[in-house]
Short mmCIF file of C-alpha atoms and ligand atoms in Angstrom, two decimals:
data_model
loop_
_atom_site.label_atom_id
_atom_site.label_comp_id
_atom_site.label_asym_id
_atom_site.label_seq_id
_atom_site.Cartn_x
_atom_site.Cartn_y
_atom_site.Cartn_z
CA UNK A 34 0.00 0.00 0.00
CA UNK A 35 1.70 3.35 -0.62
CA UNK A 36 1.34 5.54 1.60
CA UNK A 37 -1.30 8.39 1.63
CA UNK A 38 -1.25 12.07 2.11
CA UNK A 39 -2.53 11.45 5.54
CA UNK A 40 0.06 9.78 6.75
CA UNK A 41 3.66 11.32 5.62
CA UNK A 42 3.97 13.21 8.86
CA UNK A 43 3.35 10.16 11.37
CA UNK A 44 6.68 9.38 12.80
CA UNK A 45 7.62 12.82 11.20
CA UNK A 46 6.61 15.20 13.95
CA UNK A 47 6.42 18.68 12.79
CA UNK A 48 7.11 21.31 16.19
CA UNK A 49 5.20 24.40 15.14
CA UNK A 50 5.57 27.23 17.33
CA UNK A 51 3.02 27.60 19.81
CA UNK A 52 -0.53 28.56 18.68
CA UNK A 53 -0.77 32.01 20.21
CA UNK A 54 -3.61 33.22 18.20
CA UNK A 55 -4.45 36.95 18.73
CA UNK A 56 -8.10 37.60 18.16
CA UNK A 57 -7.44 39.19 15.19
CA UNK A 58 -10.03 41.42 14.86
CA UNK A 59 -9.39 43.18 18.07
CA UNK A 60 -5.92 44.59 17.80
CA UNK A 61 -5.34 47.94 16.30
CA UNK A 62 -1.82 47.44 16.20
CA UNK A 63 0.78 44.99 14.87
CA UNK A 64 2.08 42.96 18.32
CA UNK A 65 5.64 42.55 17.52
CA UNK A 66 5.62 38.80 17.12
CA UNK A 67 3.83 39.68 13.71
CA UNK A 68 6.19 42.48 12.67
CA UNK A 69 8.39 41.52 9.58
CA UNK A 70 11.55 42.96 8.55
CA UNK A 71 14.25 42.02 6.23
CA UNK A 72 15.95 40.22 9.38
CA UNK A 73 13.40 37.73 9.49
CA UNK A 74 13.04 37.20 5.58
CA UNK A 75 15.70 37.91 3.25
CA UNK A 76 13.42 38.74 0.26
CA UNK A 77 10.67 40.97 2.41
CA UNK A 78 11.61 44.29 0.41
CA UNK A 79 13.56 42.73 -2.63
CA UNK A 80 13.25 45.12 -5.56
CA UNK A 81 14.77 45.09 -8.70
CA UNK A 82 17.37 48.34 -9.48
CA UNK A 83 16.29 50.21 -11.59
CA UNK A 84 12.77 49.40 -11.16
CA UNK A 85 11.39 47.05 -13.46
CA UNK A 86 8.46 48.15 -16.03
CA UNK A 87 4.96 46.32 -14.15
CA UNK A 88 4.71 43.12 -15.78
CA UNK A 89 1.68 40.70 -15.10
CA UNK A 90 1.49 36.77 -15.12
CA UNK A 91 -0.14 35.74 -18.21
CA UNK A 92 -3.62 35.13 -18.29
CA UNK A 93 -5.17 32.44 -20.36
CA UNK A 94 -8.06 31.38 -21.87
CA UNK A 95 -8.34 27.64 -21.95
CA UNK A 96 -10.55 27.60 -25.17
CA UNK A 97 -7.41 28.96 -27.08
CA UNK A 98 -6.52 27.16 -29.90
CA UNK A 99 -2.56 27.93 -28.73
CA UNK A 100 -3.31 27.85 -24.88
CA UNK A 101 -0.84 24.70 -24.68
CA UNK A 102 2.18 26.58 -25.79
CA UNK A 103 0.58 29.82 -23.98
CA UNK A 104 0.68 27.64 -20.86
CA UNK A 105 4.50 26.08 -21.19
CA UNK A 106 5.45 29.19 -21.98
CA UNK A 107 4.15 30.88 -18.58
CA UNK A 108 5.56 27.73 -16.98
CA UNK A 109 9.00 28.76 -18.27
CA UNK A 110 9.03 32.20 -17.60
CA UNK A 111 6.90 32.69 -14.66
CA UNK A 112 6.13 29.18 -13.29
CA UNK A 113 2.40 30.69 -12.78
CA UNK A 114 -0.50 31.65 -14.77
CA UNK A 115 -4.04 32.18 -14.33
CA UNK A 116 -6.64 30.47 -16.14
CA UNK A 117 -9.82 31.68 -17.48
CA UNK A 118 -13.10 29.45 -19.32
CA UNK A 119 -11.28 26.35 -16.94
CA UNK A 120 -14.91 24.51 -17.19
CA UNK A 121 -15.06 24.96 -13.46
CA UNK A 122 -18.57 25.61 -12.66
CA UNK A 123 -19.30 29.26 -10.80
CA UNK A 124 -21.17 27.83 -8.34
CA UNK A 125 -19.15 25.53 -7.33
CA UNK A 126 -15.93 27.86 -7.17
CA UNK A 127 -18.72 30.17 -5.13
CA UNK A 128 -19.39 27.07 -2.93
CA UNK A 129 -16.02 26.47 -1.93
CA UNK A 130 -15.64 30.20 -0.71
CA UNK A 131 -18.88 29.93 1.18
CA UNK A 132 -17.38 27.36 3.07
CA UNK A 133 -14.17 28.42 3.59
CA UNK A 134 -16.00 31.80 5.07
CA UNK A 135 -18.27 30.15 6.87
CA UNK A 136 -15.38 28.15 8.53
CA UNK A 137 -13.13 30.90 9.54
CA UNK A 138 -15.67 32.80 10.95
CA UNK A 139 -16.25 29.89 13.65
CA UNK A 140 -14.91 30.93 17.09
CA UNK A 141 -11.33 30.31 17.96
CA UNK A 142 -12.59 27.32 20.60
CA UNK A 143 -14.45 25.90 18.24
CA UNK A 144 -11.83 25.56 15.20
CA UNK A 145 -9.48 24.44 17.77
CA UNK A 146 -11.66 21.33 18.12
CA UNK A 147 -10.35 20.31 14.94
CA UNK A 148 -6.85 21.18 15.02
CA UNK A 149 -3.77 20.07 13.37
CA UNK A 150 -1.66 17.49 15.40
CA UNK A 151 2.66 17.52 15.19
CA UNK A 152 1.93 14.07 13.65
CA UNK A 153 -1.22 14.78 11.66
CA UNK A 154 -2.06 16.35 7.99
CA UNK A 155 -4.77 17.61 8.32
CA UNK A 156 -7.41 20.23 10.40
CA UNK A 157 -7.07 23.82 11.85
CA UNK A 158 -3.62 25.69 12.22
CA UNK A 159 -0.68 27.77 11.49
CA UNK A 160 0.71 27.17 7.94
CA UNK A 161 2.89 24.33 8.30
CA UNK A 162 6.61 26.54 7.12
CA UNK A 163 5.64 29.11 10.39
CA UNK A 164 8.76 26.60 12.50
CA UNK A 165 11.60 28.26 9.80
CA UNK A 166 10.65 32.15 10.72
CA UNK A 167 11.02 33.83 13.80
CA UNK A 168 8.16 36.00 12.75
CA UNK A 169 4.13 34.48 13.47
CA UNK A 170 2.00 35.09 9.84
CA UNK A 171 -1.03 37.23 9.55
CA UNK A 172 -3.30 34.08 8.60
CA UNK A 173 -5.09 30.84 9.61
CA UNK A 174 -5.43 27.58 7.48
CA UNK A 175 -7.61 24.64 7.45
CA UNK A 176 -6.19 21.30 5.00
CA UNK A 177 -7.81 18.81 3.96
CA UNK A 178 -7.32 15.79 2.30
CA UNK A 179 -9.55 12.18 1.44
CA UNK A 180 -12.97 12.99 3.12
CA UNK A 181 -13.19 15.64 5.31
CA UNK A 182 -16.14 14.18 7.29
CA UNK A 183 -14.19 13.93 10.09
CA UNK A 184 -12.58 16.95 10.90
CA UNK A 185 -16.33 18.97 9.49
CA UNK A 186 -17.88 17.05 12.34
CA UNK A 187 -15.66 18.44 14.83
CA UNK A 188 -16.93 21.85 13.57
CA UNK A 189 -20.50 21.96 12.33
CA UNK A 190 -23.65 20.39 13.33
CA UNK A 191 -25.17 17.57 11.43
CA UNK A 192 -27.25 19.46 9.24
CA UNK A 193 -24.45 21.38 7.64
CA UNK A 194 -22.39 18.36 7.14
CA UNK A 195 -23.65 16.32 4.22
CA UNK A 196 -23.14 19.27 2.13
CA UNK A 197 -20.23 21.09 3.15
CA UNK A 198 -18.41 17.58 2.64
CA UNK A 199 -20.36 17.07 -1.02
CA UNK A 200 -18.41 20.38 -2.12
CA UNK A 201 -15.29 19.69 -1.51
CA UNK A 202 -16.12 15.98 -2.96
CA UNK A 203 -17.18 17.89 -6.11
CA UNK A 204 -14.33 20.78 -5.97
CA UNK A 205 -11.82 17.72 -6.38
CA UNK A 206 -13.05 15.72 -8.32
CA UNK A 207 -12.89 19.10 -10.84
CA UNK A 208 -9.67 20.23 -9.82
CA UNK A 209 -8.43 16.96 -10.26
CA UNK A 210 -9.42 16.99 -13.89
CA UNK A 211 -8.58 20.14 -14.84
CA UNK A 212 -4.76 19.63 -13.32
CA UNK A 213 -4.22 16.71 -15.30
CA UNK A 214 -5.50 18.65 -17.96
CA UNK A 215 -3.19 21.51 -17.55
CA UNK A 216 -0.10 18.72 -17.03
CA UNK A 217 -0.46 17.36 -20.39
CA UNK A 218 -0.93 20.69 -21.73
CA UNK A 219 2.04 22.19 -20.35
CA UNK A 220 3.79 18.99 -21.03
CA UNK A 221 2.59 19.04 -24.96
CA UNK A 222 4.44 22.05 -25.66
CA UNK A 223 7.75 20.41 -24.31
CA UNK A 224 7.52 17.56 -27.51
CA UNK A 225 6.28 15.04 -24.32
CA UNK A 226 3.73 12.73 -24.79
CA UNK A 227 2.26 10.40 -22.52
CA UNK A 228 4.53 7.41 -23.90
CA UNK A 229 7.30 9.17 -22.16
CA UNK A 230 5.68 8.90 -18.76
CA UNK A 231 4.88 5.61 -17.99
CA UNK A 232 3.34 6.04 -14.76
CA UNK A 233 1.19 8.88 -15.83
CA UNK A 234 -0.19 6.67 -19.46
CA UNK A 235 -0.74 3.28 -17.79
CA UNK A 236 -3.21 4.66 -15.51
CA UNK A 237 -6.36 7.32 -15.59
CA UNK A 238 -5.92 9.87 -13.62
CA UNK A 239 -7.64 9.36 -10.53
CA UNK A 240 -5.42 5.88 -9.78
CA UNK A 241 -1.77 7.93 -10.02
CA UNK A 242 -2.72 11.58 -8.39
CA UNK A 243 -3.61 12.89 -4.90
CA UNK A 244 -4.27 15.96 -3.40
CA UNK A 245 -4.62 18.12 -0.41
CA UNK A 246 -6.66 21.56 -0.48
CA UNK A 247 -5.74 23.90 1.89
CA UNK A 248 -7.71 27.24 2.80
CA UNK A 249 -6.20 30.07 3.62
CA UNK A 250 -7.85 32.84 6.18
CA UNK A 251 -6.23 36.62 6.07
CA UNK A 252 -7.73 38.97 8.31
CA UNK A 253 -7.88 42.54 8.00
CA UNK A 254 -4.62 44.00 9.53
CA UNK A 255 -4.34 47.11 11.32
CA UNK A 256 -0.41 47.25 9.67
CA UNK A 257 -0.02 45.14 6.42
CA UNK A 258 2.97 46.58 5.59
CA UNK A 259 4.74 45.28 8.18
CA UNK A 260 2.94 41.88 8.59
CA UNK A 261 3.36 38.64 5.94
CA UNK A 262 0.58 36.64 5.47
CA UNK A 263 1.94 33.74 4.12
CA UNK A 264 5.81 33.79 4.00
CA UNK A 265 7.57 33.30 0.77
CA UNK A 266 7.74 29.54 -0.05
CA UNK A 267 7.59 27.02 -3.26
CA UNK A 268 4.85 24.69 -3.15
CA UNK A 269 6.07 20.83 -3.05
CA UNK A 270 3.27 20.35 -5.83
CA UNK A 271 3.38 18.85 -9.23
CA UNK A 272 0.62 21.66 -9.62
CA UNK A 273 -1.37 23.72 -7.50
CA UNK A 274 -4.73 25.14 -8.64
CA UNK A 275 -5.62 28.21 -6.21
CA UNK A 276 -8.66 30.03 -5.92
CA UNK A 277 -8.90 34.09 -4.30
CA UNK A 278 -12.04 36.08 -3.51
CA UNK A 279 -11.58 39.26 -5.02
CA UNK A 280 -9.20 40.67 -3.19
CA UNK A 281 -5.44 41.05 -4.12
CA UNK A 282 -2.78 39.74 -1.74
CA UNK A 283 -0.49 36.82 -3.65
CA UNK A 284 2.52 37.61 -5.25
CA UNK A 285 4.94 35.88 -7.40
CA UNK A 286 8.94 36.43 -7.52
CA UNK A 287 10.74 36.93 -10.42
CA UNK A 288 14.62 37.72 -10.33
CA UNK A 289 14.23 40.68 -12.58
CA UNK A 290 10.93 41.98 -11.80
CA UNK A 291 11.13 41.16 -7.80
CA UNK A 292 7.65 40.67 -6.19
CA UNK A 293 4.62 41.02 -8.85
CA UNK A 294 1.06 41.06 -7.11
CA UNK A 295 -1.74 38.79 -9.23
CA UNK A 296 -4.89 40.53 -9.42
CA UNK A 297 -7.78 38.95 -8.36
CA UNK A 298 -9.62 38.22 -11.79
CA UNK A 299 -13.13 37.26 -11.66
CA UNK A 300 -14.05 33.62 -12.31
CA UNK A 301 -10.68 32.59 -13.23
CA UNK A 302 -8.01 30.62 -11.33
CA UNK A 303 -4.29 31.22 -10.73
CA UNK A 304 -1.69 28.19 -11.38
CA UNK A 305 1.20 27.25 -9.85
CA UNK A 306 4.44 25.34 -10.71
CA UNK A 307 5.74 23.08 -7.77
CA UNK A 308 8.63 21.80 -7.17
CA UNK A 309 7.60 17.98 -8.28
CA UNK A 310 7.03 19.26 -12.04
CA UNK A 311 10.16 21.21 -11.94
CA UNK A 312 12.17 18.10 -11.29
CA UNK A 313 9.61 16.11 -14.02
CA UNK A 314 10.85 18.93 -17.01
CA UNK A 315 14.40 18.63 -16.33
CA UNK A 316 14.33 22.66 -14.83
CA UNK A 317 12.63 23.52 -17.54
CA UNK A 318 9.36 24.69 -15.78
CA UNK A 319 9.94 27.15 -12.64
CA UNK A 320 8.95 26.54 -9.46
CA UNK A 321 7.62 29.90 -8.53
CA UNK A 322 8.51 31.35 -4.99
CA UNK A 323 5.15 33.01 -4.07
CA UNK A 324 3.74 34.77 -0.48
CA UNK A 325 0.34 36.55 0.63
CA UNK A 326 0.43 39.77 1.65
CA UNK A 327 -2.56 41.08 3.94
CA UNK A 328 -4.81 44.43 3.99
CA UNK A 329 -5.91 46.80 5.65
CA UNK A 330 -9.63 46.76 5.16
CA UNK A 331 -10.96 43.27 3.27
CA UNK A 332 -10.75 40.01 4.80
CA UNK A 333 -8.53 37.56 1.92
CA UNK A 334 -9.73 33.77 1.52
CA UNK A 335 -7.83 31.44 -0.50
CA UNK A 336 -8.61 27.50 -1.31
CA UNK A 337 -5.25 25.93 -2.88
CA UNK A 338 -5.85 22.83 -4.56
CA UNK A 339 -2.09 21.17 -4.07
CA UNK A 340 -1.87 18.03 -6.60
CA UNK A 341 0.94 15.18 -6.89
CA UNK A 342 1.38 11.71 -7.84
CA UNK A 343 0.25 9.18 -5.24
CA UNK A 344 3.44 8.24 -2.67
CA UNK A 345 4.71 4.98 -4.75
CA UNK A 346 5.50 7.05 -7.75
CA UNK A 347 9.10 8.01 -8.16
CA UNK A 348 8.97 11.65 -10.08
CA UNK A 349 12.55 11.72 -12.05
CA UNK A 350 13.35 13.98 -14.83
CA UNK A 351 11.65 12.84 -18.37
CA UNK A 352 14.45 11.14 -20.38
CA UNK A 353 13.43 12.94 -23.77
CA UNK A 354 14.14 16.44 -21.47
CA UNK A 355 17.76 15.46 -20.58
CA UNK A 356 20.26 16.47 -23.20
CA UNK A 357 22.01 13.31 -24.79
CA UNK A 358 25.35 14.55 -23.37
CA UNK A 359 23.96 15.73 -19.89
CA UNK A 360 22.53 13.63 -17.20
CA UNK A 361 19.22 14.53 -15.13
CA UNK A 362 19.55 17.80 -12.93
CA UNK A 363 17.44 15.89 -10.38
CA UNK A 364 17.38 12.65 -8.67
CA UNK A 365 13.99 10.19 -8.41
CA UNK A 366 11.90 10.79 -5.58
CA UNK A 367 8.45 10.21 -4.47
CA UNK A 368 6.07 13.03 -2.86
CA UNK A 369 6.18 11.75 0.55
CA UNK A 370 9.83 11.40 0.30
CA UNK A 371 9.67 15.14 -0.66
CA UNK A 372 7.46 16.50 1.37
CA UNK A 373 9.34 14.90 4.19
CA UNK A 374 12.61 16.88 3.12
CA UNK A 375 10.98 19.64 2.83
CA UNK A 376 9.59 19.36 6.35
CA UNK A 377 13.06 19.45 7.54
CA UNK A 378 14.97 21.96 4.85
CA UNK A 379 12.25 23.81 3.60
CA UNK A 380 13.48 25.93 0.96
CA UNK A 381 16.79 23.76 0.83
CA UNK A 382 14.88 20.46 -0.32
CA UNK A 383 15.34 20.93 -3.89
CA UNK A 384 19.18 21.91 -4.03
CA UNK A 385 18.82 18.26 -1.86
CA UNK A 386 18.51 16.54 -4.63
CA UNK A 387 19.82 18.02 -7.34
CA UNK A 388 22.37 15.90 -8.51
CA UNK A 389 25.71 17.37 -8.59
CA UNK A 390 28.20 16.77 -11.79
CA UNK A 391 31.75 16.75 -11.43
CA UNK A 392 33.28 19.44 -13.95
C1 J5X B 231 0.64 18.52 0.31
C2 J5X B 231 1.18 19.47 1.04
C3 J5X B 231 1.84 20.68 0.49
C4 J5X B 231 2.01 21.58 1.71
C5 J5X B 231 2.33 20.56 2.78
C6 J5X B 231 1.22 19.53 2.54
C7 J5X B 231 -0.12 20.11 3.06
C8 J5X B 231 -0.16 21.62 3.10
C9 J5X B 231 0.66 22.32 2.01
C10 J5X B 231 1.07 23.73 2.39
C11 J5X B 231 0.02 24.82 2.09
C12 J5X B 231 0.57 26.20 2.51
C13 J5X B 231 2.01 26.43 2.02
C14 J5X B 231 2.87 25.19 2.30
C15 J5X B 231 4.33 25.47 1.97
C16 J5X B 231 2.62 24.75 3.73
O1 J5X B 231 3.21 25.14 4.72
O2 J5X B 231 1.56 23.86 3.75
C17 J5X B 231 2.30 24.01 1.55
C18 J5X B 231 3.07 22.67 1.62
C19 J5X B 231 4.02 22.50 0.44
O3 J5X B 231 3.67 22.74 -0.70
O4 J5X B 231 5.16 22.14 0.72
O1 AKG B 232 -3.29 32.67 -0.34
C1 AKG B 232 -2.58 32.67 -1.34
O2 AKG B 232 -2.74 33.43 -2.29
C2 AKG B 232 -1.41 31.71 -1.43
C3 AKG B 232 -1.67 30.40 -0.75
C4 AKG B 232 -0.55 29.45 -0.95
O3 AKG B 232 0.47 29.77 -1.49
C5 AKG B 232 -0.68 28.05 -0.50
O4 AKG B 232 -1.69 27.71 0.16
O5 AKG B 232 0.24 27.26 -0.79
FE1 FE2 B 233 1.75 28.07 -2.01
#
């Protein structure tokens, strides 16, 4: 049996700091265990010199006749796009928000019920990077994966429960589709076809992939400047699929640009490379650092839908990607092997194994 999602952190405790939680809405200043500065993150301010022209991540309209090569391109330059006619019903995407609202705005005591253990993957919390800063984050998170019946009973009262847990039964099953979707897409553009991925061809999708969603809670912030909502991380994702209400707060890094806010865009969906299809195209597909900033006057919800191979699957670089002369940048490795590493080394885990040539 490989293992699941649920269980990559048993035996693999994770010591997050402790869960002071401020009542958020009550504070009308920044306590100074949620004041950043480029001490406690290296890339807080980082701006190119001489400041770069404003440049967006592409957006992309699925029915496209070129949105394949659209979409590797964006995963070359920017490792992120956003997506729009994604065949996603509205209501559903409206759904998941109504949820993730409704959830948040249950009292502290209550959402504690259902929180995250050191051990466990999934439930109420701090995002799990918070134990590499010395600085808390401006946010709360809830993540999810297989059913969430459990956790939703620990929350809600029975008549709330059978469809609460039928939307985010529904808002997989779609995600799940339109990520493998936007793989072979991306993929397409490279010259790779699913002959050159066994493990990807012999199966449909639903036997090789799993996923996690994870919603994100900003509250309004008295100083957003000098809080972070989420700090700036990679996800360990072949792809992650992520959803904002309409209000702006990620940003992506590019070396020459620096940090580059995506607009919320109605009805469409932002796209993330992670780190798993960065080692799949040989480095050819970025791995986008992103963060969340906060505001000062609208409450930000995000649902990221993070999506991998199931644990047995060893994710090594596609042979057709590797130069004749060269070898693979990367090493094999499966997702829970990964997201173990990255447990431990955080932003280190991919430098972990890269393989390094002699010159
Ligand atoms: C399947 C995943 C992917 C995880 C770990 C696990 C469940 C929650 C995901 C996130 C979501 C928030 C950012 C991140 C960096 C975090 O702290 O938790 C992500 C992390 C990763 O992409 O590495
Ligand atoms: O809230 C956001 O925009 C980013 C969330 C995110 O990066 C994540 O959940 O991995
Ligand atoms: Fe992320």
């Amino acid at each position: 049996m490989p293992t699941m999602l649920t269980d990559v952190f048993r035996g693999h405790p994770i010591h997050l700091p402790h869960f002071h939680q401020p009542d958020f809405t009550s504070l009308s200043e920044l306590p100074d265990s949620y004041t950043w500065t480029p001490k406690d993150d290296p890339l807080l301010d980082a701006a190119p010199s001489p400041p770069a022209a404003s440049e967006n991540i592409p957006l992309i309209d699925l029915n496209h006749p070129d949105a394949a090569n659209q979409i590797g391109s964006a995963c070359r330059t920017w490792g992120a796009f956003q997506i729009a006619n994604h065949g996603v019903p509205l209501e559903l995407l409206q759904g998941i928000e109504f949820l993730t609202g409704s959830l948040f705005q249950l009292p502290v005591h209550r959402k504690l019920k259902a929180a995250r253990s050191e051990t466990g993957f999934s439930g109420y919390g701090v995002a799990r990077i918070s134990s590499f800063f010395n600085k808390q984050m401006w946010s709360e998170g809830f993540t999810i994966t297989g059913s969430p019946l459990n956790d939703f009973r620990k929350l809600w009262p029975q008549h709330h429960l059978n469809n609460y847990c039928d939307i985010v039964e529904e808002y997989e099953e779609q995600m799940q589709k339109l990520a493998s979707k936007l793989m072979w897409l991306s993929l397409t553009s490279l010259g790779v076809s699913e002959e050159d991925i066994k493990w990807a061809s012999a199966n449909s999708d639903s036997d090789w992939a799993q996923s996690a969603l994870q919603l994100n809670h900003y509250p309004v912030c008295p100083e957003p400047d000098r809080a972070m909502g989420l700090a700036a991380h990679t996800d360990s994702t072949l792809l992650t699929i992520l959803h904002q209400n309409n209000t702006a707060g990620l940003q992506v890094f590019r070396d020459d640009l620096g940090w580059v806010t995506v607009p919320p865009v109605p009805d469409s969906l932002v796209v993330n490379v992670g780190d798993l299809f960065h080692i799949l195209s040989n480095g050819l597909f970025k791995s986008v650092l992103h963060r969340a900033r906060v505001n000062q006057t609208r409450s930000r919800l995000s649902v990221a839908f993070l999506w991998g191979p199931q644990s047995d699957i060893k994710i090594s670089p596609v042979p057709k990607l590797v130069s004749p002369v060269g070898s693979p940048l990367y090493r094999s490795v499966t997702w829970t092997e990964y997201l173990r590493t990255k447990a431990t080394h955080f932003n280190e885990a991919l430098s972990m194994i890269r393989n390094h040539i002699d010159e």
